[in-house]
PDB file of C-alpha atoms and ligand atoms in Angstrom:
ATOM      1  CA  UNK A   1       0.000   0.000   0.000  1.00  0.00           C
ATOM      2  CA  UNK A   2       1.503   3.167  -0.802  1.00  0.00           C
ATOM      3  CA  UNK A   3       0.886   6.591   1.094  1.00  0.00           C
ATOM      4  CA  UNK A   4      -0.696   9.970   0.225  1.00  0.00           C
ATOM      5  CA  UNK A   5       0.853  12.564   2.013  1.00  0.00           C
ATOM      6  CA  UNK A   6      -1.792  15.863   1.237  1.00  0.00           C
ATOM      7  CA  UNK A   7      -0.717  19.009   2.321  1.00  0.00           C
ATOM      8  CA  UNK A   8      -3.246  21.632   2.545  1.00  0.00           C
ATOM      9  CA  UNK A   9      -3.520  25.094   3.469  1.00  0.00           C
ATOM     10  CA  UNK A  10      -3.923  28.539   2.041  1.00  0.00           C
ATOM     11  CA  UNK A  11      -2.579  30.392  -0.383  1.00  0.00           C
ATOM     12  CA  UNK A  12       1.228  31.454   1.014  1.00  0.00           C
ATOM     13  CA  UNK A  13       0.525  29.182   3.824  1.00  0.00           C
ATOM     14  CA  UNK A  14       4.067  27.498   3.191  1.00  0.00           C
ATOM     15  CA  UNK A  15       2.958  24.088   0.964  1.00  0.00           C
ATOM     16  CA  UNK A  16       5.518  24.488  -1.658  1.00  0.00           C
ATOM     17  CA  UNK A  17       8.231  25.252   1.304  1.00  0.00           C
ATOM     18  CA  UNK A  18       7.310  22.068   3.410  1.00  0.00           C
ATOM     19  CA  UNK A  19       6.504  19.729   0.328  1.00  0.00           C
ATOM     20  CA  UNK A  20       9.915  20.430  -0.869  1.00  0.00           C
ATOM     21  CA  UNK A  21      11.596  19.838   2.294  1.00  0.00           C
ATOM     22  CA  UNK A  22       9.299  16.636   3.421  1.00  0.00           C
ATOM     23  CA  UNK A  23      10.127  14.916   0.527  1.00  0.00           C
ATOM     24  CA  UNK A  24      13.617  15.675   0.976  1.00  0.00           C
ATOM     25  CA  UNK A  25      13.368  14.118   4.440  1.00  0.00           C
ATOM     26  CA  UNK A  26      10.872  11.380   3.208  1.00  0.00           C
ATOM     27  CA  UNK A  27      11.843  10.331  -0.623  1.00  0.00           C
ATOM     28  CA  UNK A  28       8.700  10.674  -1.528  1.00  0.00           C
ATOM     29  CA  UNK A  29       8.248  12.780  -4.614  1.00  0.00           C
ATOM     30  CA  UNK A  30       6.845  16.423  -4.634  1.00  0.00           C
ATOM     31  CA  UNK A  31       3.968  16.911  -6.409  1.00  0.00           C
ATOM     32  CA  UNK A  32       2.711  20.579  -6.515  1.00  0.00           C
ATOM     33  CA  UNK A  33      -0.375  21.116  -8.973  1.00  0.00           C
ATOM     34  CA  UNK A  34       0.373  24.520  -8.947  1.00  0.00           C
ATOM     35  CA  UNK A  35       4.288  23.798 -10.662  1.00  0.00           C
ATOM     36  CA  UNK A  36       2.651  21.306 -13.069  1.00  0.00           C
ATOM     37  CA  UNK A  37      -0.055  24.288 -14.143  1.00  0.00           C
ATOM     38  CA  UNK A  38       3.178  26.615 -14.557  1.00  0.00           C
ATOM     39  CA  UNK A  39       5.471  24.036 -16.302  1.00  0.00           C
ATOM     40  CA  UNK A  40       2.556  23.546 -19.037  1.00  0.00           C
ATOM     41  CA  UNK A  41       2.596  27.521 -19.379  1.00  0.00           C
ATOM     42  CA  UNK A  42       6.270  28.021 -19.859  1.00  0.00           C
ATOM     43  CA  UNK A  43       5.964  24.931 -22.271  1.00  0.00           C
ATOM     44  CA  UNK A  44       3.415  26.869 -23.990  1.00  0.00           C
ATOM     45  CA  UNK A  45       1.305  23.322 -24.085  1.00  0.00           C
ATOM     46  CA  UNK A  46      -2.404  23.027 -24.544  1.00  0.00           C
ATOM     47  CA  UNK A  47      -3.204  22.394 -20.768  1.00  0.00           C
ATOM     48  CA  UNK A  48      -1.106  25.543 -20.148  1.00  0.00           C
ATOM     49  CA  UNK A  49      -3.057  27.895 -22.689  1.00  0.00           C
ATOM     50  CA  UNK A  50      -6.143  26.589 -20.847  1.00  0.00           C
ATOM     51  CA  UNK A  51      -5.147  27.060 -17.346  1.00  0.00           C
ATOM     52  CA  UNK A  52      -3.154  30.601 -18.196  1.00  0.00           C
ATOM     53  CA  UNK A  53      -6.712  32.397 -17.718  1.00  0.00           C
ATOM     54  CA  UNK A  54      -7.388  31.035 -14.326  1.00  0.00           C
ATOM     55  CA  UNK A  55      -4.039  31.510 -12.782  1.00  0.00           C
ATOM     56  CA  UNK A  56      -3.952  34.770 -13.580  1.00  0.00           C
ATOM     57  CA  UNK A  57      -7.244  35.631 -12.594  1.00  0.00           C
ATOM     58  CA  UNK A  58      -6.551  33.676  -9.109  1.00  0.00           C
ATOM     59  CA  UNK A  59      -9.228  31.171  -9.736  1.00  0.00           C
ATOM     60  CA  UNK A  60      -9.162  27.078  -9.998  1.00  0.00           C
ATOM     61  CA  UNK A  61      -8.653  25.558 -13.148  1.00  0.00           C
ATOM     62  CA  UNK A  62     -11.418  23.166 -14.107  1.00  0.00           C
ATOM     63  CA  UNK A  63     -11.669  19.850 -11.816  1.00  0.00           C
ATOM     64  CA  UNK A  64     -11.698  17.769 -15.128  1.00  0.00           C
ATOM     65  CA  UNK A  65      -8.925  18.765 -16.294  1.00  0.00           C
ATOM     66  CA  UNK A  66      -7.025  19.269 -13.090  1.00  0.00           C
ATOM     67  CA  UNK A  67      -7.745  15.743 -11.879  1.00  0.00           C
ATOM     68  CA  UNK A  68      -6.604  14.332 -15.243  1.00  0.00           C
ATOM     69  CA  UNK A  69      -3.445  15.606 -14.918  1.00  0.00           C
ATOM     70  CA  UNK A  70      -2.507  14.743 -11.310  1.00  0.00           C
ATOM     71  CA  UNK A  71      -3.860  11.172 -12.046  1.00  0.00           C
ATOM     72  CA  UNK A  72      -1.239  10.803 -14.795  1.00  0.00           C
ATOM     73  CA  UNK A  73       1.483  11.729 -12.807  1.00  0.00           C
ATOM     74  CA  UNK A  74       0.842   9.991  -9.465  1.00  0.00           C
ATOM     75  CA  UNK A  75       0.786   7.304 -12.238  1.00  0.00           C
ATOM     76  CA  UNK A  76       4.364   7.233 -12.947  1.00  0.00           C
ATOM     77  CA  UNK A  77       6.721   4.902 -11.205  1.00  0.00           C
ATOM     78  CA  UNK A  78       8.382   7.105  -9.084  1.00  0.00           C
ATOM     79  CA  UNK A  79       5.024   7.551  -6.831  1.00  0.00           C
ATOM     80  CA  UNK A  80       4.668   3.805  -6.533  1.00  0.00           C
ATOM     81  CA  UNK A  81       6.008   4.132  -2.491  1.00  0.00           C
ATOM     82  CA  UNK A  82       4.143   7.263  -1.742  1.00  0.00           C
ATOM     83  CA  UNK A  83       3.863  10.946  -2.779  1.00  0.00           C
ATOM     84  CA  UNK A  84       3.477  14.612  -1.301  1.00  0.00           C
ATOM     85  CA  UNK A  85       0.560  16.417  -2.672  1.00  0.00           C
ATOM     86  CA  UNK A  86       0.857  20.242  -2.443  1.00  0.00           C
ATOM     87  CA  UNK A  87      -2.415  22.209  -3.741  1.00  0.00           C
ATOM     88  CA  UNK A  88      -4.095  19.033  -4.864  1.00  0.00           C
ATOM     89  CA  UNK A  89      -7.032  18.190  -3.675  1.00  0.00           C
ATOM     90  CA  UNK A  90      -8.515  21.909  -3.514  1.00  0.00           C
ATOM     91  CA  UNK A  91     -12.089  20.933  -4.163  1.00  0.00           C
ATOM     92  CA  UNK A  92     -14.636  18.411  -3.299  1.00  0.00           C
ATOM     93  CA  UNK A  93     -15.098  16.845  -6.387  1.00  0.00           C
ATOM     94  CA  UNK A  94     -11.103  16.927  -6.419  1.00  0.00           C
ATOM     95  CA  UNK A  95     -11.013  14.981  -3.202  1.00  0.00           C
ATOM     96  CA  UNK A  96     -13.400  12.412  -4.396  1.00  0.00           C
ATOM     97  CA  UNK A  97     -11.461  12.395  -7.609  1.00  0.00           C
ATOM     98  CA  UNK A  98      -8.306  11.271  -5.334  1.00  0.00           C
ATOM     99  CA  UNK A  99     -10.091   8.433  -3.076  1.00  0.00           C
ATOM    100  CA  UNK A 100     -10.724   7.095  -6.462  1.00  0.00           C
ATOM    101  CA  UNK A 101      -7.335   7.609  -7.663  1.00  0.00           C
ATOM    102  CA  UNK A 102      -5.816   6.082  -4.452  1.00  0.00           C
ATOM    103  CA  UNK A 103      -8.374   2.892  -4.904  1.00  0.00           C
ATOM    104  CA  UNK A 104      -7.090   2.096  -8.521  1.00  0.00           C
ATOM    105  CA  UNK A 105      -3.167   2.486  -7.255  1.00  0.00           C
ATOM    106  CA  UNK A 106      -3.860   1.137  -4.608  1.00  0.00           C
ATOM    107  CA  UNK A 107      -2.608   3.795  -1.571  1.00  0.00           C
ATOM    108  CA  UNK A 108      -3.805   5.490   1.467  1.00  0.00           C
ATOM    109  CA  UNK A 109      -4.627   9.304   1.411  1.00  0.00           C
ATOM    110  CA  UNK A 110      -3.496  10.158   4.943  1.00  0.00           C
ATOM    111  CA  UNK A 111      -2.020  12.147   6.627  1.00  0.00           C
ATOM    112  CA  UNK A 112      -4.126  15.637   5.342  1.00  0.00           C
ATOM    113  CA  UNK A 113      -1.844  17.725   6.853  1.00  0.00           C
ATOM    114  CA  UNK A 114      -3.577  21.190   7.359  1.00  0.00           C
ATOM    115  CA  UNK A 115      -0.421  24.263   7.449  1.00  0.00           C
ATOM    116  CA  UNK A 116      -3.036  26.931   9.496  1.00  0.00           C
ATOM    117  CA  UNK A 117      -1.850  30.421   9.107  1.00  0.00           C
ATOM    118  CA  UNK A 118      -3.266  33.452   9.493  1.00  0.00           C
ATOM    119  CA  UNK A 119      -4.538  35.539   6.709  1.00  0.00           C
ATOM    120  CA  UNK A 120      -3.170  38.233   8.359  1.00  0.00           C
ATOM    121  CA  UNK A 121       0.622  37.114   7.686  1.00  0.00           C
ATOM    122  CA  UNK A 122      -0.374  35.784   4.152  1.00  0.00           C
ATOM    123  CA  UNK A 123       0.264  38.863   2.018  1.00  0.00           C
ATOM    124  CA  UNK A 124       3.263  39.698   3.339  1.00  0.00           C
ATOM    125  CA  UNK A 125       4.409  35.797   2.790  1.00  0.00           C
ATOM    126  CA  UNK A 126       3.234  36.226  -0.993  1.00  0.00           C
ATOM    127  CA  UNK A 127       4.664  39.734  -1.869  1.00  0.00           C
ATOM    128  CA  UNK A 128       8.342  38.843  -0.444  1.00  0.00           C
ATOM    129  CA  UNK A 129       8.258  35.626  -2.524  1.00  0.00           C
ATOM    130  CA  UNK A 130      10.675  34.815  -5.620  1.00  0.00           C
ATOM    131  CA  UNK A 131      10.714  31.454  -7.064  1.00  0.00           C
ATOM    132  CA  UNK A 132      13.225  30.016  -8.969  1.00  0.00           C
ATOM    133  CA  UNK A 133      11.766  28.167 -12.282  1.00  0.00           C
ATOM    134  CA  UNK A 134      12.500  24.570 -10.719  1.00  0.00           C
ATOM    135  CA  UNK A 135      10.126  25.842  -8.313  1.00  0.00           C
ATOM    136  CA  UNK A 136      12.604  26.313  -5.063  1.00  0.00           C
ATOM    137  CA  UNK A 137      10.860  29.023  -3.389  1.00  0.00           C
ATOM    138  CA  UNK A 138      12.508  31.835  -1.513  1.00  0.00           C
ATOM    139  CA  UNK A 139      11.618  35.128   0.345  1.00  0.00           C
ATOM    140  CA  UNK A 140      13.101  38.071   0.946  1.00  0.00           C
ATOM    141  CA  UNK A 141      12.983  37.806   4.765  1.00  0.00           C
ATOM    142  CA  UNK A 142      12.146  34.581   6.119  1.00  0.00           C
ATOM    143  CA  UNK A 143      14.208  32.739   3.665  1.00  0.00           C
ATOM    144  CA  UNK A 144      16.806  34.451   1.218  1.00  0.00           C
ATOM    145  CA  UNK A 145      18.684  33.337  -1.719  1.00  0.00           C
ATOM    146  CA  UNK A 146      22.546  32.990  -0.537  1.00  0.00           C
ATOM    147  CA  UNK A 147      23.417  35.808  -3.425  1.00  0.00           C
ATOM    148  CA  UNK A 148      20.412  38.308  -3.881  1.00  0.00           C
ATOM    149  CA  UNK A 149      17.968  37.369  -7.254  1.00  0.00           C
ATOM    150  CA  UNK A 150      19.888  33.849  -7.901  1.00  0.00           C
ATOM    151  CA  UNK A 151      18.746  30.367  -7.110  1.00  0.00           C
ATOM    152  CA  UNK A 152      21.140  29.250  -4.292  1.00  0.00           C
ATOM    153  CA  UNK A 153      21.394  25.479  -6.755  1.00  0.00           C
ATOM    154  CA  UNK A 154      22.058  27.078 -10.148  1.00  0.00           C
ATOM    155  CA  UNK A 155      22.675  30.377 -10.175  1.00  0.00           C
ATOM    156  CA  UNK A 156      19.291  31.033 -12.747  1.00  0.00           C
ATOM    157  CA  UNK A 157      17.170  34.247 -12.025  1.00  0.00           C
ATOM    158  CA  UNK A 158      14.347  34.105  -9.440  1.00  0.00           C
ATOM    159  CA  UNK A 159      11.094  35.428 -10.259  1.00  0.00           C
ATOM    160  CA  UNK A 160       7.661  36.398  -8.868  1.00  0.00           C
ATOM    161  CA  UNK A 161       4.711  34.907  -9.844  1.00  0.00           C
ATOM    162  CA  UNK A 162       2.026  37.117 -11.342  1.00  0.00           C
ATOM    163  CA  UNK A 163      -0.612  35.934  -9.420  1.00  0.00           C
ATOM    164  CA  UNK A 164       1.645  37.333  -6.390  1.00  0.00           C
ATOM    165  CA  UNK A 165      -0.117  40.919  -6.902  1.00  0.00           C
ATOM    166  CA  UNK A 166      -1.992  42.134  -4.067  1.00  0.00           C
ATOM    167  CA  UNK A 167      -5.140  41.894  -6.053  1.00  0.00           C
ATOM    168  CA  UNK A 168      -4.872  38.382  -7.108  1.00  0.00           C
ATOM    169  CA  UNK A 169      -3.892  37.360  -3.681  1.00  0.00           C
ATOM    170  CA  UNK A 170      -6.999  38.080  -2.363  1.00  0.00           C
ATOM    171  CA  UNK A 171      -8.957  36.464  -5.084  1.00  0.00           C
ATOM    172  CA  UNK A 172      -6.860  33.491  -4.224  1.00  0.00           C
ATOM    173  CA  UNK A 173      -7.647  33.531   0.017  1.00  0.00           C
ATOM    174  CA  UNK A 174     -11.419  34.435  -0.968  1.00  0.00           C
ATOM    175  CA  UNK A 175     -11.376  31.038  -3.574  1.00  0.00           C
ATOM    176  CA  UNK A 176      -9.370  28.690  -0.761  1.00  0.00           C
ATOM    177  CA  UNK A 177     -12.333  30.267   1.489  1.00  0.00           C
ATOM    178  CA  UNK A 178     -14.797  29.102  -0.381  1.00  0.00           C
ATOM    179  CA  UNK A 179     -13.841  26.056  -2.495  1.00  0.00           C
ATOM    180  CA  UNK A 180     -11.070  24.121  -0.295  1.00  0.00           C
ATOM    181  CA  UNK A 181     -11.598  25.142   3.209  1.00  0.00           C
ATOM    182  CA  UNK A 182     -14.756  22.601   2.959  1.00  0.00           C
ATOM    183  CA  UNK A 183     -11.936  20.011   2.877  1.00  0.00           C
ATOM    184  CA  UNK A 184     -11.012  20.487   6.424  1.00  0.00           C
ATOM    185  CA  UNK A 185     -14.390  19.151   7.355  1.00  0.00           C
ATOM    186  CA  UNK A 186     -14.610  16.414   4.486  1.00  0.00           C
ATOM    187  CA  UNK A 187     -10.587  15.083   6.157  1.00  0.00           C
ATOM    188  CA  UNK A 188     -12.199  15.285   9.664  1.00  0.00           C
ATOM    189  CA  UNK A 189     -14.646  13.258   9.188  1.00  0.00           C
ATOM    190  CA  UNK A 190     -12.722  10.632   7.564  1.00  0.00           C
ATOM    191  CA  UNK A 191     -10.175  11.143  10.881  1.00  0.00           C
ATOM    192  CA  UNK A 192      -6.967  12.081   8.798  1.00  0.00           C
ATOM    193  CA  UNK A 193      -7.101  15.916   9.213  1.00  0.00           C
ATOM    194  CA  UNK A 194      -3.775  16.610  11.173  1.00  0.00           C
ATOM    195  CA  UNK A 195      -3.773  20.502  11.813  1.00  0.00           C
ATOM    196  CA  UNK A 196       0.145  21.833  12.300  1.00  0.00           C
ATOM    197  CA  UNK A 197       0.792  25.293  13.337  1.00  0.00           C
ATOM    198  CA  UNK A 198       2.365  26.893  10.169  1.00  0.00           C
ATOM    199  CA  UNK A 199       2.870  30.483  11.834  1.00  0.00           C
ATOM    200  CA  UNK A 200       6.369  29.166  13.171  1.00  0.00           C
ATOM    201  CA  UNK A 201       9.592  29.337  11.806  1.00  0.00           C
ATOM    202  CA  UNK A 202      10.891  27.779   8.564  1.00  0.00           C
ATOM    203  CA  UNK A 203      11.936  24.527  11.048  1.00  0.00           C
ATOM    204  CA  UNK A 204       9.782  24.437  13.244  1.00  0.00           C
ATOM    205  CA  UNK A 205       7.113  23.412  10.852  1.00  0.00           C
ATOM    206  CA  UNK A 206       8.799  21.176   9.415  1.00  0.00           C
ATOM    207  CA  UNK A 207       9.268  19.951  12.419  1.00  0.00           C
ATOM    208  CA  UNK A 208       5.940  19.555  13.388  1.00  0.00           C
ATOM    209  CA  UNK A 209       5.284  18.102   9.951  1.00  0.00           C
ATOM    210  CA  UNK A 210       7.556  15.274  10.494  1.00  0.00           C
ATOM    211  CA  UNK A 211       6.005  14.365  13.672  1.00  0.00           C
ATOM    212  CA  UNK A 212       2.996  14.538  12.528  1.00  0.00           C
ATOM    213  CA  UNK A 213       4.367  11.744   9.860  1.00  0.00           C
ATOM    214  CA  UNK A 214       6.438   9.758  12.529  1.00  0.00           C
ATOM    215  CA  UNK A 215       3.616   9.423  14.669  1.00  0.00           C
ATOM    216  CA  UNK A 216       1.522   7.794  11.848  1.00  0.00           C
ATOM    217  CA  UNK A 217       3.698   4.630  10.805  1.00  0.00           C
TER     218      UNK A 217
HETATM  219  P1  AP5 B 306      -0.481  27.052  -6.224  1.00  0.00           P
HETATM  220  O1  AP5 B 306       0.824  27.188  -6.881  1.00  0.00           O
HETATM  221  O2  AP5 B 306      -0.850  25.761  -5.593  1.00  0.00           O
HETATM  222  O3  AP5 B 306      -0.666  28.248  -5.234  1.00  0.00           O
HETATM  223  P2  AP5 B 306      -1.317  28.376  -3.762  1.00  0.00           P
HETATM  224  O4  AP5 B 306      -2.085  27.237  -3.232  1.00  0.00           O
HETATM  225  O5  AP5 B 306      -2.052  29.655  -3.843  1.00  0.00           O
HETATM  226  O6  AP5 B 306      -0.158  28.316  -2.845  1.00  0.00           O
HETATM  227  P3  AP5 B 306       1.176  29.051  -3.005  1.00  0.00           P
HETATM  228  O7  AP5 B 306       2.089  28.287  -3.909  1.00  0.00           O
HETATM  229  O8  AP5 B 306       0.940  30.495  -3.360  1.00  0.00           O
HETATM  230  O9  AP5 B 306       1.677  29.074  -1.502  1.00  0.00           O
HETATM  231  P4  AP5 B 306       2.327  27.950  -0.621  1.00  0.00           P
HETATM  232  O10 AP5 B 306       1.351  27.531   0.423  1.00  0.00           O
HETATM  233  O11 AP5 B 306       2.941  26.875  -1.458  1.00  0.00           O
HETATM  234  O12 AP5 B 306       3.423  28.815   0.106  1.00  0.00           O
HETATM  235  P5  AP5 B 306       5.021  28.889  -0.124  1.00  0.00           P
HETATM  236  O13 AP5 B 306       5.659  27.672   0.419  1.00  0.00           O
HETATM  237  O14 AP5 B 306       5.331  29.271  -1.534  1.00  0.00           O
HETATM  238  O15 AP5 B 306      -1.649  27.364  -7.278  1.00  0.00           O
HETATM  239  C1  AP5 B 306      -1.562  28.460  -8.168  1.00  0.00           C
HETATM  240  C2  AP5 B 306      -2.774  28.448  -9.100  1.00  0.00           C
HETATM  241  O16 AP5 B 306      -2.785  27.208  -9.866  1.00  0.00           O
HETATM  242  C3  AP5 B 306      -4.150  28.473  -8.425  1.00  0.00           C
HETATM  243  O17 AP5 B 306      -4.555  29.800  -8.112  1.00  0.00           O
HETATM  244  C4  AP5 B 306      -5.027  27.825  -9.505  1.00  0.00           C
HETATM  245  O18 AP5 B 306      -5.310  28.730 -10.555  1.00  0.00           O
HETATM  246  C5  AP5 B 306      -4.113  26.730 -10.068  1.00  0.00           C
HETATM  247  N1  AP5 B 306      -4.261  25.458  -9.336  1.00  0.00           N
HETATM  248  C6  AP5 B 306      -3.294  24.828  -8.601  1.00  0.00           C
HETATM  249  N2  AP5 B 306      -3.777  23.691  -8.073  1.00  0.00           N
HETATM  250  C7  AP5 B 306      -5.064  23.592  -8.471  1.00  0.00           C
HETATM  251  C8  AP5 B 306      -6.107  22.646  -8.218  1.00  0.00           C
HETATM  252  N3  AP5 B 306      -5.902  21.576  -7.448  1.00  0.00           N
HETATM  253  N4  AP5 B 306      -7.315  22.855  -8.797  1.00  0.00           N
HETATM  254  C9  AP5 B 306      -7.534  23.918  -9.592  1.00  0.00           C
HETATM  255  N5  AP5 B 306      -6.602  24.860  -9.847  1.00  0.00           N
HETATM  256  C10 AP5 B 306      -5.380  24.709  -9.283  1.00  0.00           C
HETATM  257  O19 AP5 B 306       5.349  30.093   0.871  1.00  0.00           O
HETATM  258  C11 AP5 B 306       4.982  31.431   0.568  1.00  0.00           C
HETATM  259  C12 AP5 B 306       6.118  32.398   0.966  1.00  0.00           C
HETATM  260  O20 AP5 B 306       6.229  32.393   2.396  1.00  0.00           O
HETATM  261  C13 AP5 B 306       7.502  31.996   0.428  1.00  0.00           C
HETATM  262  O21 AP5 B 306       8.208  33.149   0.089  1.00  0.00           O
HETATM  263  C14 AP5 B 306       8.168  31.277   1.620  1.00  0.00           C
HETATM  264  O22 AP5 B 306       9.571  31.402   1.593  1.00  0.00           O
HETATM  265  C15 AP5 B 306       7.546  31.986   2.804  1.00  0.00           C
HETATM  266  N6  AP5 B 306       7.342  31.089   3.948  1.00  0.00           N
HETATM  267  C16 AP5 B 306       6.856  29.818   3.922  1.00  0.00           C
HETATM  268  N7  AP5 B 306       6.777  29.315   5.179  1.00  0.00           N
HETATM  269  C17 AP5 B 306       7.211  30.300   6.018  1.00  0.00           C
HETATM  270  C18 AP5 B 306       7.367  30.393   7.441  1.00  0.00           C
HETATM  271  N8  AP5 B 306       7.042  29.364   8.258  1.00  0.00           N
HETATM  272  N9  AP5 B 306       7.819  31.546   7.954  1.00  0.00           N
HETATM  273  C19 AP5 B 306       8.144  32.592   7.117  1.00  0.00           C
HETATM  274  N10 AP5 B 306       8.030  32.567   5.772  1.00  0.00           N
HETATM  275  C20 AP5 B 306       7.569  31.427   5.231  1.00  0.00           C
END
């Protein structure tokens, strides 16, 4: 049986951070919806035209469509022990899409591990943010780049994301209001909903995250 790690939280809440360094810890690989959306727009692919519209507008791509792709990639071999999924489920119909998923590949979706922060702290997370396009995330603050604009691995330029601006950020905390914080109840009631404190440092969550993780096996 392999394992379903799904993190959850909002937008800035620190997935992408914590994903990255979970699977480090873990081996499982990273799977960030988010970076597969952006990958398909740099590509210039089909699936990226389509979802170009919605991430810039802040809104969810289509479930169809979103489910489609995350079911071909927890497909490949390299998920056959487990996975981390970062921004995926983010719907209902997304999380029923996944028990489904899980059924056929046979895993377990659990822990849900809920990164609670509050929206007070979230702007300020997203507008000090540069990424790096393999998707290492930095910010200016809580976590710099050794040399100032440059990916501490290889040196490329960072860059922020356009749906960073202050107007798109709230879109994107009023959309996780209404379309994924549902999911807190629909995990609770299936007793996998692990809440962490994510308003600690870089660390300490992960920290918390591991536990959480240690605990369950
Ligand atoms: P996605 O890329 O998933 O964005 P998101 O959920 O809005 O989350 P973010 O990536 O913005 O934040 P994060 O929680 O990963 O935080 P991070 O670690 O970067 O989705 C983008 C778009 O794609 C969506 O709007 C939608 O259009 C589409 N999409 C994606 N998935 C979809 C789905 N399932 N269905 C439909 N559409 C979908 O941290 C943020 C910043 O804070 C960083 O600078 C970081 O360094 C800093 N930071 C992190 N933790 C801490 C800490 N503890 N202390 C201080 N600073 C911290």
């Amino acid at each position: 049986m392999s394992q379903y790690v799904v993190l959850i939280g909002p937008p800035g809440g620190g997935k992408g951070t914590q994903a990255k360094r979970v699977s480090e810890a873990i081996g499982y690989p990273h799977i960030s919806s988010g970076d597969l959306f952006r990958k398909n727009l740099r590509a210039e692919t089909d699936l990226g035209k389509l979802a170009q519209g919605y991430l810039d507008r802040g809104e969810l791509v289509p479930d169809d469509v979103t489910i489609a792709m995350v079911r071909d990639r927890l497909s490949e071999a390299d998920c056959e022990a487990g996975a981390i999924l970062d921004g995926f489920p983010r719907t209902t119909p997304q999380a029923d899409a996944l028990e489904k998923i899980a059924a056929d590949l046979s895993a377990a979706v659990d822990p849900v591990i809920l990164i609670e922060v509050p929206d007070g702290t979230l702007v300020e997370r997203l507008s000090g943010r540069w990424m790096s396009k393999s998707g290492r995330v930095y910010h200016t603050i809580y976590n710099p780049p050794q040399v100032p604009g440059k990916d501490d691995e290889d040196g490329s330029d960072l860059y922020q994301r356009e749906d960073d601006k202050p107007e798109t950020v709230r879109n994107r905390i009023k959309v996780y209001e209404e379309q994924t914080a549902p999911l807190i109840a629909y995990y609770q009631q299936r007793k996998v909903l692990r809440p962490v404190d994510g308003d600690q440092g870089l660390d300490e969550v992960t920290h918390s995250i591991l536990t959480v993780l240690e605990d369950e096996s």
